[in-house]
Every structure is written in structure tokens, then in C-alpha cells.
Coordinates of C-alpha atoms in Angstrom, one line a residue:
M120 CA -26.2 -66.1 29.6
G121 CA -27.0 -66.6 25.5
S122 CA -26.2 -70.2 25.7
A123 CA -28.3 -70.6 28.9
L124 CA -31.2 -69.1 27.1
L125 CA -30.5 -71.3 24.2
S126 CA -30.5 -74.4 26.2
V127 CA -33.6 -73.5 27.8
G128 CA -35.3 -72.7 24.4
L129 CA -34.1 -76.2 23.3
V130 CA -35.4 -77.9 26.1
I131 CA -38.8 -76.2 25.8
G132 CA -38.8 -76.9 22.0
I133 CA -38.0 -80.6 22.6
A134 CA -40.7 -80.8 25.4
A135 CA -43.2 -79.3 23.0
I136 CA -42.6 -81.8 20.2
L137 CA -42.6 -84.7 22.6
T138 CA -45.8 -83.6 24.2
V139 CA -47.5 -83.6 20.7
V140 CA -46.2 -87.1 20.0
V141 CA -47.3 -88.5 23.4
K142 CA -50.7 -87.0 23.3
S143 CA -51.2 -88.5 19.8
I144 CA -50.9 -91.7 21.2
K145 CA -53.0 -91.0 24.2
Q146 CA -50.4 -90.7 27.0
P147 CA -50.0 -88.0 29.6
P148 CA -47.8 -85.1 28.8
I149 CA -45.6 -85.9 32.0
I150 CA -44.1 -88.7 30.0
A151 CA -42.9 -86.3 27.5
Y152 CA -41.5 -84.1 30.2
I153 CA -39.5 -87.0 31.6
I154 CA -38.2 -88.0 28.3
T155 CA -37.1 -84.4 27.6
G156 CA -35.0 -84.3 31.0
V157 CA -33.4 -87.6 29.9
L158 CA -32.6 -86.4 26.4
A159 CA -31.5 -82.9 27.5
G160 CA -29.3 -84.4 30.3
P161 CA -25.6 -85.1 30.3
L162 CA -26.1 -88.6 28.9
F163 CA -27.4 -87.3 25.6
L164 CA -27.7 -83.7 24.3
N165 CA -25.9 -82.2 27.4
L166 CA -28.1 -79.2 27.5
I167 CA -28.6 -79.5 31.2
N168 CA -25.3 -80.0 33.0
L169 CA -24.3 -79.1 36.5
N170 CA -20.9 -77.8 35.1
N171 CA -22.2 -75.2 32.7
D172 CA -23.9 -71.8 33.0
S173 CA -27.2 -73.0 31.9
S174 CA -28.0 -75.4 34.9
E175 CA -28.7 -72.6 37.3
L176 CA -31.4 -71.0 35.0
I177 CA -33.0 -74.4 34.1
L178 CA -33.2 -75.2 37.8
I179 CA -34.8 -71.7 38.5
F180 CA -37.5 -72.5 36.0
A181 CA -37.9 -76.1 37.0
H182 CA -38.4 -74.8 40.6
M183 CA -40.9 -72.2 39.4
G184 CA -42.8 -75.1 37.5
V185 CA -43.1 -77.1 40.7
A186 CA -44.1 -74.2 42.6
F187 CA -46.7 -73.1 40.1
L188 CA -48.1 -76.5 39.8
L189 CA -48.4 -77.0 43.7
F190 CA -50.0 -73.5 44.0
I191 CA -52.6 -74.7 41.4
V192 CA -53.3 -77.8 43.5
G193 CA -53.7 -75.6 46.7
L194 CA -56.3 -73.5 44.7
S195 CA -58.2 -76.5 43.7
L196 CA -57.9 -78.2 47.2
D197 CA -61.2 -78.1 48.9
F198 CA -61.0 -79.0 52.6
R199 CA -64.6 -80.0 52.7
V200 CA -63.8 -82.8 50.2
L201 CA -60.8 -83.7 52.0
K202 CA -62.6 -84.0 55.5
E203 CA -65.1 -86.5 53.5
V204 CA -62.3 -88.6 52.4
G205 CA -59.9 -87.8 55.3
K206 CA -60.2 -90.9 57.3
V207 CA -60.1 -93.3 54.4
S208 CA -57.1 -91.2 53.1
A209 CA -55.4 -91.1 56.2
L210 CA -55.6 -94.9 56.9
T211 CA -54.9 -95.8 53.6
G212 CA -51.8 -93.3 53.4
F213 CA -50.4 -94.4 56.8
S214 CA -50.9 -98.1 55.8
E215 CA -49.1 -97.7 52.4
I216 CA -46.3 -95.9 54.0
L217 CA -45.7 -98.6 56.5
I218 CA -46.2 -101.4 54.2
T219 CA -43.9 -99.9 51.6
A220 CA -41.3 -98.6 53.8
G221 CA -41.2 -102.0 55.7
V222 CA -40.9 -104.0 52.5
G223 CA -38.2 -101.5 51.2
F224 CA -36.4 -101.9 54.4
L225 CA -36.3 -105.7 54.2
I226 CA -35.2 -105.8 50.9
A227 CA -32.4 -103.4 51.5
I228 CA -31.1 -105.3 54.4
S229 CA -31.5 -108.4 52.4
L230 CA -29.2 -107.1 49.7
G231 CA -26.6 -106.1 52.2
F232 CA -27.2 -102.5 53.0
G233 CA -26.8 -101.4 56.7
N234 CA -29.6 -100.3 58.8
L235 CA -29.2 -96.4 58.2
T236 CA -28.9 -97.1 54.4
G237 CA -31.9 -99.2 54.7
I238 CA -34.0 -96.6 56.4
Y239 CA -33.1 -94.1 53.6
I240 CA -34.0 -96.6 50.8
A241 CA -37.3 -97.5 52.7
A242 CA -38.2 -93.8 52.8
A243 CA -37.4 -93.1 49.3
L244 CA -39.7 -96.1 48.3
A245 CA -42.5 -95.0 50.6
F246 CA -43.2 -91.7 49.2
S247 CA -44.9 -90.9 45.9
S248 CA -44.3 -87.6 43.9
T249 CA -47.2 -85.5 44.5
V250 CA -46.1 -83.3 41.4
I251 CA -46.5 -86.1 39.1
I252 CA -49.5 -87.5 40.3
V253 CA -51.4 -84.3 40.5
K254 CA -50.3 -83.5 37.0
I255 CA -51.7 -86.7 35.8
L256 CA -55.0 -86.3 37.7
S257 CA -55.1 -82.8 36.4
D258 CA -54.4 -83.7 32.7
K259 CA -57.1 -86.5 32.8
K260 CA -59.4 -84.0 34.6
E261 CA -59.8 -86.7 37.4
I262 CA -58.9 -84.6 40.5
D263 CA -62.6 -84.1 41.4
T264 CA -63.5 -88.0 41.0
L265 CA -63.7 -90.1 44.0
H266 CA -60.3 -91.9 43.3
G267 CA -58.9 -88.4 42.5
K268 CA -60.0 -87.1 45.9
L269 CA -58.6 -90.4 47.8
A270 CA -55.3 -90.0 45.9
L271 CA -55.0 -86.3 46.9
G272 CA -55.8 -87.3 50.5
I273 CA -53.3 -90.0 50.4
L274 CA -50.6 -87.7 49.1
I275 CA -51.2 -85.3 51.6
V276 CA -50.8 -88.0 54.2
E277 CA -47.4 -88.7 52.6
D278 CA -46.2 -85.3 52.3
F279 CA -47.0 -84.6 55.9
V280 CA -45.2 -87.7 57.0
A281 CA -42.4 -86.8 54.7
A282 CA -42.0 -83.2 56.2
L283 CA -41.9 -84.9 59.8
A284 CA -39.2 -87.3 58.5
L285 CA -37.3 -84.4 57.3
M286 CA -37.6 -82.3 60.4
A287 CA -36.6 -85.6 62.5
R288 CA -33.6 -86.2 60.1
S289 CA -32.6 -82.5 60.5
I290 CA -32.8 -82.5 64.3
L291 CA -31.0 -85.8 64.8
S292 CA -28.3 -84.4 62.5
I293 CA -27.9 -81.3 64.7
L294 CA -27.9 -83.3 67.9
S295 CA -25.2 -85.8 66.6
C296 CA -23.1 -82.7 65.4
S297 CA -23.3 -81.0 68.9
S298 CA -22.4 -84.1 70.9

């Protein structure tokens, strides 16, 4: 447990130092967090490794951080605002998903992947990271701007479609196992 806490402390220290550095060059702190993850991972400092006792604690902190960030997003979400940008966000979101997934699937197939693998690659390419985009919009204080509202609307559409895709995949998996 002591080494786990030391690892967490080192990761937080690295993140704090890198955050100061990226802010000094006017970049969003999320860049510092990503760099911290790369540095703390098994390729460099090996502070986060799935084979040691600190990984479980770090994963708990990571899940809590994402949960708190999404909770804050939920608190700042105004459904009246989403209603005003809803049609544009829905149309843009669905179009973006279809175009990105379609292009991703075609690229995967042209690279020699099978249909099922192509679908997974297409799905991975079609969805943006809500957490990262919301964090950047929040840091830049742009959530309440028109483009921030549109981005949030598009992200909600993407998350909704992603949830439906995950449910469909689970159902298909259950059906294929039962037959």
C-alpha cells in the first residue's frame, strides 16, 4: 500500500509540474495530464503498471476523476440551451458519426481487415472523447459559447449512439453465445 500511495503522489507531482509548464505556453492542462500518463506508464517510469499493486489505486482515482468531471458537466447542462441547439447538434452529430464511421470502415477494409474488425475500427474512430472535449471547453471557459453548446450537443448525440452500439453489441454477444 505504501508503494501505491508513493506512486500516486509521484503521478500527482509530475502532473502538477507539467500543468505549470503547459499553462506557461498557453496550452490546456489536459495535455499535461496525457503526457503524465505516458511518462508514468510502463514505457518510462513504470509507476502505473497493471502487474503491480499501485495500478488498482490509480485506476480508482482515474475513474473517480472522470466521474466527477462528468458530474460537473451534468450540473452545468441546461436542457433549454440544448433544446435551442438540439436540431443542429443532432443533425451534425449523426452526420459526423456516419461519415467518420463510413470512412473508417472503408480504410480498415482497404488495409485488409475483415468486416467485423472494420466495424470496430469505424466505431472507435467515430466517437470523440466527451471528457477531454468538455475539459478543454471548461478550461477555456467556452462551454456557454455557441460553439461550446453545439459541441456539447454533438457529444451528447455521440454518447447516446455509443450507448446504443454497446447495448447492441452486448445483445448480439448474448444471442450468439446462446445459440
